[in-house]
Short mmCIF file of C-alpha atoms and ligand atoms in Angstrom, two decimals:
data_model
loop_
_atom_site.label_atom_id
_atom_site.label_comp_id
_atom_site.label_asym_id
_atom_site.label_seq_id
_atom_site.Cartn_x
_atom_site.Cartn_y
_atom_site.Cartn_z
CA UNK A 23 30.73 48.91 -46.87
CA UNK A 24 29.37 44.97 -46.82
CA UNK A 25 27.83 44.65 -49.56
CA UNK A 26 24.95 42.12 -48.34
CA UNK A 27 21.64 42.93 -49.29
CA UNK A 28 19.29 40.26 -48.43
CA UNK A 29 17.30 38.17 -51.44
CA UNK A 30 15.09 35.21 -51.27
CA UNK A 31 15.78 33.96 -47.88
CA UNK A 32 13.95 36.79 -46.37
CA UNK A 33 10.68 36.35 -47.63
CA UNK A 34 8.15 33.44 -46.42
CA UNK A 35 6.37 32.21 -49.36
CA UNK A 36 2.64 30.44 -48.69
CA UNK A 37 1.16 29.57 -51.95
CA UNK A 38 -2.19 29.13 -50.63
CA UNK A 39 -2.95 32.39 -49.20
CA UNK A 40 -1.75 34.36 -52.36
CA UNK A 41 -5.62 35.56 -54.13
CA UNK A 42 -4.90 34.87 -58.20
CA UNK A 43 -3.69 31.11 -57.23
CA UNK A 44 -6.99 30.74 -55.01
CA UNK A 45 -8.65 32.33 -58.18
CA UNK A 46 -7.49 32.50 -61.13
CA UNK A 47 -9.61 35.34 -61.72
CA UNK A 48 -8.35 37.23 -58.91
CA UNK A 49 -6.61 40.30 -60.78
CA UNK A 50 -4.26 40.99 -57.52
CA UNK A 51 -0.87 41.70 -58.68
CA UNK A 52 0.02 44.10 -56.15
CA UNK A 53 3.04 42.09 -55.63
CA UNK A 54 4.63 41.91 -58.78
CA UNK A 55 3.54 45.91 -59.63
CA UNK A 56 5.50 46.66 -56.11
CA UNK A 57 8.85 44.99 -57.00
CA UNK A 58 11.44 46.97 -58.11
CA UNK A 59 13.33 44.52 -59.37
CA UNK A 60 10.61 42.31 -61.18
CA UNK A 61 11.88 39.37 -59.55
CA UNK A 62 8.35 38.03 -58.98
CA UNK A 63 5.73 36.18 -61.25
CA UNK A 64 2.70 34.26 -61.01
CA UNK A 65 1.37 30.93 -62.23
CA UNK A 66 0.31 28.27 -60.35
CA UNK A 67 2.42 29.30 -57.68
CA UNK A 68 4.64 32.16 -56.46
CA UNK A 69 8.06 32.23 -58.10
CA UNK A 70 10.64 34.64 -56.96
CA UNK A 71 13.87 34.74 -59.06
CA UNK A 72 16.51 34.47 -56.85
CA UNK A 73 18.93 36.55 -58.95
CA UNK A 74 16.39 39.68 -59.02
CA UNK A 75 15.41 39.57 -55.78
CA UNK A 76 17.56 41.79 -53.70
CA UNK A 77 15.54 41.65 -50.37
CA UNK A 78 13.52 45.19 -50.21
CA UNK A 79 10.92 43.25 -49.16
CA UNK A 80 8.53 46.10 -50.87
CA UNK A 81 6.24 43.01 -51.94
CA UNK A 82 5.20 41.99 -48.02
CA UNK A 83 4.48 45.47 -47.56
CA UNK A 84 1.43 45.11 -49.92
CA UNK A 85 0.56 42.00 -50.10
CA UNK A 86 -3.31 41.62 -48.38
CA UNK A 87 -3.24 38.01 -47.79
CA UNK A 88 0.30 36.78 -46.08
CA UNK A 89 1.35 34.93 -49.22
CA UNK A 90 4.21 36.80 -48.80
CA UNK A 91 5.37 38.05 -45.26
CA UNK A 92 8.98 38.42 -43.87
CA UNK A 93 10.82 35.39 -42.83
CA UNK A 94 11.90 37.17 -39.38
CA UNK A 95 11.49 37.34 -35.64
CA UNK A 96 10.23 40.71 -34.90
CA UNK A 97 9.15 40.50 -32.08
CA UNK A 98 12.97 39.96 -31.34
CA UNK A 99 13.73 43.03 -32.70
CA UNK A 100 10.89 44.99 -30.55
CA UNK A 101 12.50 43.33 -27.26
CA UNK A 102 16.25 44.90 -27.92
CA UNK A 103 14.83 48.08 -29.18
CA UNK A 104 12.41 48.58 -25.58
CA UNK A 105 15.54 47.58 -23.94
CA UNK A 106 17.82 50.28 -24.53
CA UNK A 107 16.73 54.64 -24.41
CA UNK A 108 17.48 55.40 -27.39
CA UNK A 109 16.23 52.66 -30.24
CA UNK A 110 18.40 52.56 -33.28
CA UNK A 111 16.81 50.30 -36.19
CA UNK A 112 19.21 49.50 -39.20
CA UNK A 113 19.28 46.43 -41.97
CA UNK A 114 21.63 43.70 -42.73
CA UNK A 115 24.40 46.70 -43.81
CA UNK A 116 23.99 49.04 -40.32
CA UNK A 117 24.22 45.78 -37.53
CA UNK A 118 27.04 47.51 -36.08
CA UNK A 119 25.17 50.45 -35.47
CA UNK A 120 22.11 49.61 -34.75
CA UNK A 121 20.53 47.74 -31.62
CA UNK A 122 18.54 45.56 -34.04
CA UNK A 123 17.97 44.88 -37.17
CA UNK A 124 15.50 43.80 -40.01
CA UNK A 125 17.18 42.79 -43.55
CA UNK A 126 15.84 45.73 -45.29
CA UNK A 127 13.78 48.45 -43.36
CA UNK A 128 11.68 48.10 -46.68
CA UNK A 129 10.07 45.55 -45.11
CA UNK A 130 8.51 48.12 -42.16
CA UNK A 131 4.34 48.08 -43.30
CA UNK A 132 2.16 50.75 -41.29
CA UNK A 133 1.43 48.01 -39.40
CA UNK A 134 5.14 47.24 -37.85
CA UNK A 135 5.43 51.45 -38.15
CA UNK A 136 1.90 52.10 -35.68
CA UNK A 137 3.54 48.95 -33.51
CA UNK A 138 6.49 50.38 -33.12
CA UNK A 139 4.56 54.09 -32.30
CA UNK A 140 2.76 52.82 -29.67
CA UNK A 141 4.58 49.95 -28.25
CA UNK A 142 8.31 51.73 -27.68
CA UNK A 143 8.37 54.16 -24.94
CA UNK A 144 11.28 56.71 -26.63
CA UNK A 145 11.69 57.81 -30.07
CA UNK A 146 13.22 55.47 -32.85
CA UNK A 147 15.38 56.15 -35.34
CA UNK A 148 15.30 54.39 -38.27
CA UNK A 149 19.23 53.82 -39.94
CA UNK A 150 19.01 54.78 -43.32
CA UNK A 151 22.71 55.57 -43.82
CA UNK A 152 24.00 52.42 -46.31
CA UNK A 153 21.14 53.32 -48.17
CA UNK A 154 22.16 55.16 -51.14
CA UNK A 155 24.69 52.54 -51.88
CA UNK A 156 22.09 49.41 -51.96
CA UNK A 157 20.75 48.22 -55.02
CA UNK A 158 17.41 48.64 -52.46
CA UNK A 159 17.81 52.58 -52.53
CA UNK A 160 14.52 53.06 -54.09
CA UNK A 161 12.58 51.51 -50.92
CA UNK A 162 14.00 55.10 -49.30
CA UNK A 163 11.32 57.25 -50.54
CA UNK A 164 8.46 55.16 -49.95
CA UNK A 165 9.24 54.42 -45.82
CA UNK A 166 9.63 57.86 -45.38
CA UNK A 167 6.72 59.13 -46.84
CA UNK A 168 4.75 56.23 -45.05
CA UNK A 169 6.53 57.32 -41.66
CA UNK A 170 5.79 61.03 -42.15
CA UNK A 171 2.01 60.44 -43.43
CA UNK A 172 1.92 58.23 -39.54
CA UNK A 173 3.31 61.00 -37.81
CA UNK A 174 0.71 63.63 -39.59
CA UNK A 175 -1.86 61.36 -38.64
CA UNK A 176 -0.40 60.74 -34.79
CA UNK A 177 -0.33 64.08 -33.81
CA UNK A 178 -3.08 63.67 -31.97
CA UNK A 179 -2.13 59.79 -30.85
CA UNK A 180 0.74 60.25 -28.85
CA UNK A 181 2.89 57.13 -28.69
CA UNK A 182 6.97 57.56 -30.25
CA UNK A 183 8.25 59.45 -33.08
CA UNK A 184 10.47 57.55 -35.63
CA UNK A 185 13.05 59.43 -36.92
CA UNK A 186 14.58 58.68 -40.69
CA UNK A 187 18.44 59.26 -40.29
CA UNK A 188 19.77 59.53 -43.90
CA UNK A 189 23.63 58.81 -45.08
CA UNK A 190 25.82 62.22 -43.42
CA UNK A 191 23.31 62.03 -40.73
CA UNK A 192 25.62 61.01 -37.43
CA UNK A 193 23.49 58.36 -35.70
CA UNK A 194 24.51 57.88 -32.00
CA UNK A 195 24.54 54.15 -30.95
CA UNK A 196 23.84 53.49 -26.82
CA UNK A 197 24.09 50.03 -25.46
CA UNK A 198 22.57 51.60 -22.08
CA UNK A 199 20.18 49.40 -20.67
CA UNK A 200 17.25 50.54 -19.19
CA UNK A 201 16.55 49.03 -15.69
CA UNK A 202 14.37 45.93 -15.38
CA UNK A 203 11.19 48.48 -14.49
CA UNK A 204 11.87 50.42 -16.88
CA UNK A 205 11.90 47.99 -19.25
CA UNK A 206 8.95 46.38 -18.81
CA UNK A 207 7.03 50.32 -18.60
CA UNK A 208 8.60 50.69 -21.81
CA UNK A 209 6.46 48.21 -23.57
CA UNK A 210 3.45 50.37 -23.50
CA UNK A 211 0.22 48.42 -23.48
CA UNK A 212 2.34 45.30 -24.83
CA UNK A 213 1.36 41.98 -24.85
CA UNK A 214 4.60 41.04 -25.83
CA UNK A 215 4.60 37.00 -24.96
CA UNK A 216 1.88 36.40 -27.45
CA UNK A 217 3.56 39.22 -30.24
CA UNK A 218 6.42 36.92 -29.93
CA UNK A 219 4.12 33.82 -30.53
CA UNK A 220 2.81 35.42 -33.55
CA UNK A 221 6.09 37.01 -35.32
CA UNK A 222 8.52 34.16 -34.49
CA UNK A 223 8.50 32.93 -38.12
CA UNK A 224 12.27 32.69 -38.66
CA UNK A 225 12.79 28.75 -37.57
CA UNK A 226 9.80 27.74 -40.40
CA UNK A 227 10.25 27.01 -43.74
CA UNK A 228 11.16 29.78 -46.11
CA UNK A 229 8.34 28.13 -48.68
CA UNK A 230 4.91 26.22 -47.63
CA UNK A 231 1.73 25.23 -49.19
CA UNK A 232 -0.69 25.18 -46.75
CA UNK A 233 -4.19 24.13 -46.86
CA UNK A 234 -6.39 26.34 -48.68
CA UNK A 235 -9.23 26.05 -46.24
CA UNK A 236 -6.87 27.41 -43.54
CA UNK A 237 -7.96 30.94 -42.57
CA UNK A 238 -5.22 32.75 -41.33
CA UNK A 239 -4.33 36.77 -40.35
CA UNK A 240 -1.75 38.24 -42.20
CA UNK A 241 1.20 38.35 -39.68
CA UNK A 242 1.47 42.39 -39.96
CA UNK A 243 -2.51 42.49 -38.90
CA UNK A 244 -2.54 40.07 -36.36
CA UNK A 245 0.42 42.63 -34.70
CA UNK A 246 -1.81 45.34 -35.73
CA UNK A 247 -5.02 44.14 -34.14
CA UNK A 248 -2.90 43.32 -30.91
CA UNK A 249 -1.19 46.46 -30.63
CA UNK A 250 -5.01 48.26 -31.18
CA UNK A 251 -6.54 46.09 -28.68
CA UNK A 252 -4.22 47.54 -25.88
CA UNK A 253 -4.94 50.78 -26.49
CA UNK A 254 -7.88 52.95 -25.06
CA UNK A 255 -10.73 52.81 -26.92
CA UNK A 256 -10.86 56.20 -27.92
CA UNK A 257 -7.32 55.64 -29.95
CA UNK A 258 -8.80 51.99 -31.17
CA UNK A 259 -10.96 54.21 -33.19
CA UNK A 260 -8.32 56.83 -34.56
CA UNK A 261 -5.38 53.95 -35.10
CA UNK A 262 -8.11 51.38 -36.82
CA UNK A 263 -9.53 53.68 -39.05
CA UNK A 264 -7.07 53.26 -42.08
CA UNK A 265 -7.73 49.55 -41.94
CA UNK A 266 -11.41 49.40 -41.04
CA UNK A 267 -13.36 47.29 -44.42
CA UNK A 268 -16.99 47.08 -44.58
CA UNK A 269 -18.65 44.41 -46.70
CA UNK A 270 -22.12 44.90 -47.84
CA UNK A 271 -24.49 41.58 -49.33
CA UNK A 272 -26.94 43.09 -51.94
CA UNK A 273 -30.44 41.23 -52.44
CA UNK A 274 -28.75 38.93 -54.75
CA UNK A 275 -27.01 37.23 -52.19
CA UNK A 276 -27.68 33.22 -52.84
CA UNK A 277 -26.41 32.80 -49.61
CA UNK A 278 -24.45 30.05 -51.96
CA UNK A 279 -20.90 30.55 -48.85
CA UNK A 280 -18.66 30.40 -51.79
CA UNK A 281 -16.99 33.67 -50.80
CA UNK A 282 -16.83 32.33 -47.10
CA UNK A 283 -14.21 29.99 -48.12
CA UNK A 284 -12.39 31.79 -50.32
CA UNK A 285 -11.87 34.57 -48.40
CA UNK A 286 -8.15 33.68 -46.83
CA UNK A 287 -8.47 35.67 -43.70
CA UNK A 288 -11.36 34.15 -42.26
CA UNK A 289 -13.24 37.59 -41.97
CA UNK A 290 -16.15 35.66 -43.64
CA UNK A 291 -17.97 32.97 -41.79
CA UNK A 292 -20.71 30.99 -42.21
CA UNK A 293 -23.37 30.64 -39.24
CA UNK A 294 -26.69 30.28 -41.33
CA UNK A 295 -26.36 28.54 -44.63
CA UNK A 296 -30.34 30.73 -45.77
CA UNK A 297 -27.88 33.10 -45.09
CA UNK A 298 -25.21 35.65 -46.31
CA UNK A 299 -21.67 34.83 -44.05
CA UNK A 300 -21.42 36.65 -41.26
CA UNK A 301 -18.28 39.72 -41.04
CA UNK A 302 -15.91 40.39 -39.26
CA UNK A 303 -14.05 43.40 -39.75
CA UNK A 304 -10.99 43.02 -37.66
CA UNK A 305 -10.27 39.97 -39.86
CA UNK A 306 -10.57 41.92 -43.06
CA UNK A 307 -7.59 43.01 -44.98
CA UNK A 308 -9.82 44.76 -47.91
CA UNK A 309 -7.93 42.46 -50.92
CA UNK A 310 -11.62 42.39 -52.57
CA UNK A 311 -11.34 38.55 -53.24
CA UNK A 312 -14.74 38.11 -52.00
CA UNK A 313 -16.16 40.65 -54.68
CA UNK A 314 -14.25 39.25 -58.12
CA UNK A 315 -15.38 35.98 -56.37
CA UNK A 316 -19.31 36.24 -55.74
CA UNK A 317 -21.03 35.08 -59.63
CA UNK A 318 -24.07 37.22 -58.35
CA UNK A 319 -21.93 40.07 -57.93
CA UNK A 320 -23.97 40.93 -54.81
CA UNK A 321 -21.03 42.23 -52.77
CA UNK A 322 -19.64 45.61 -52.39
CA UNK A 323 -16.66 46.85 -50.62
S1 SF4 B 410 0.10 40.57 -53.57
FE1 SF4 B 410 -0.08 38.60 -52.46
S2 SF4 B 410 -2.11 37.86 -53.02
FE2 SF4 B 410 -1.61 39.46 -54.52
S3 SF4 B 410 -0.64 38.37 -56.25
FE3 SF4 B 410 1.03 38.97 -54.89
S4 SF4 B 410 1.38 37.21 -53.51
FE4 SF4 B 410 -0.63 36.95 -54.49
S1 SF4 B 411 -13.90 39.61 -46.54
FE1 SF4 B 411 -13.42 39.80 -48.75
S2 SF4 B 411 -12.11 41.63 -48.85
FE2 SF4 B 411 -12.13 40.99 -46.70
S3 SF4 B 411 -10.32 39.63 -46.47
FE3 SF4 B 411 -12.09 38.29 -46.94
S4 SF4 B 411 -12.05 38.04 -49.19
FE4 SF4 B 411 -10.71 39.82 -48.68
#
């Protein structure tokens, strides 16, 4: 059994986008409440302990702003799963049986899941199998009750069914390659050239401070909103939902733009400074900076 479990290398760090180091106010610490390991704290900038980190990559599941996202290409990992008929996924312990691989499936949001769903033609199955014997065991539980809360919520949404095959469970590896045609069917409304623009991140640095007036997506949303824009638009509506924010401006609004910048997605813009910012909801990952932020208090979420 290798023994390899992942750790530091897999996570992308960006200082800048995480909300209490924007504002020290901010009282997100979804990050640190998520690890299992309590590898992570926060300062005046993001420190993971490289000992206690073991890779689950729990914390890029929650984290709202992409201060912490996986350091890996998934868009990689899409390509050799369309490719063969039927997908195996597995982690840095299952590469031999698996037709790609993240470092820990820990690291699958409900983003990559509803990607996945409606982007792979067959159903995947997801290779739990060196599970109970990695110090990331407790990741187990939480993926599959996010997969089977997805496929309660897809009955009606068609797309693949992922399959969680446990340790016993005899998981049947195929290197059959579809045919060129079927291939590229299998990529169902995919825009795959620009997902691979968008996930490449595993040639850049492991740790960056960008700028903090940089507005950026959060990688898992900007796959999100790709996957949802190729879909009809009765299913835009049904996949969206979960991750549909509204912001409201009260009266008090000084129209003062200070939540426009801090906002790190860019869902806030300014167009009129008499005005409140402008809002756009595709861009908003509902991590309420905005709200601790505005001194008048005058927004709701
Ligand atoms: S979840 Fe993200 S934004 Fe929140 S404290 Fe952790 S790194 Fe910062
Ligand atoms: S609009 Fe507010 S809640 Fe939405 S991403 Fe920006 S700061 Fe966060």
């Amino acid at each position: 059994m290798p023994e390899q479990t992942g750790g530091r290398n897999d996570l992308r760090i960006d200082h800048s986008r995480c909300l209490p180091i924007r504002y020290s106010e901010s009282s997100c610490r979804r990050c640190i409440e998520a690890c299992p390991h309590g590898a992570i704290s926060i300062d005046e900038q993001i420190t993971v302990d490289q000992e206690r980190c073991k890779g689950c990559l729990l914390c890029t599941v929650v984290c709202p702003s992409g201060a912490l996202e996986i350091n890996h290409d998934f868009a990689a990992c899409l390509a050799a799963l369309a490719k063969v008929t039927k997908p195996v996924l597995g982690c840095c312990r299952t590469t031999e049986s698996a037709n790609a691989t993240l470092p820990c499936l820990g690291g699958l949001s409900d983003e990559h899941l509803l990607t996945l769903i409606h982007r792979l033609n067959t159903d995947l199955t997801l290779h739990l199998g060196s599970c109970p014997d990695c110090p990331n065991n407790s990741m187990v539980a939480l993926l599959q009750e996010r997969v089977s809360l997805l496929d309660e919520q897809k009955r009606d949404q068609g797309g693949c069914r992922i399959i969680t095959a446990e340790a016993g469970t005899n998981v049947t590896l195929q290197h059959e390659q579809l045919d060129r045609r079927s291939f590229f069917s299998s990529f169902r409304n995919a825009l795959f050239q620009t997902a691979a623009v968008v996930m490449n991140s595993a040639t850049e640095p492991v740790e960056q401070n960008g700028s903090y007036g940089d507005k950026r997506l959060p990688q898992r949303r900007e796959l999100l909103n790709q996957t949802i824009s190729k879909l009809s638009a009765d299913l835009q509506g049904q996949v969206s939902k979960p991750f549909s924010h509204q912001i409201t401006f009260s009266p008090d609004c000084a129209a003062c733009q200070g939540c426009a910048a801090i906002c790190p997605t860019g869902a806030l813009t300014t167009t009129d400074r008499a005005q409140h910012p402008a809002f756009k909801q595709d861009h908003c990952t509902g991590c309420g900076l905005c709200v601790e932020f505005c001194l008048d208090q005058a927004i709701s979420l």
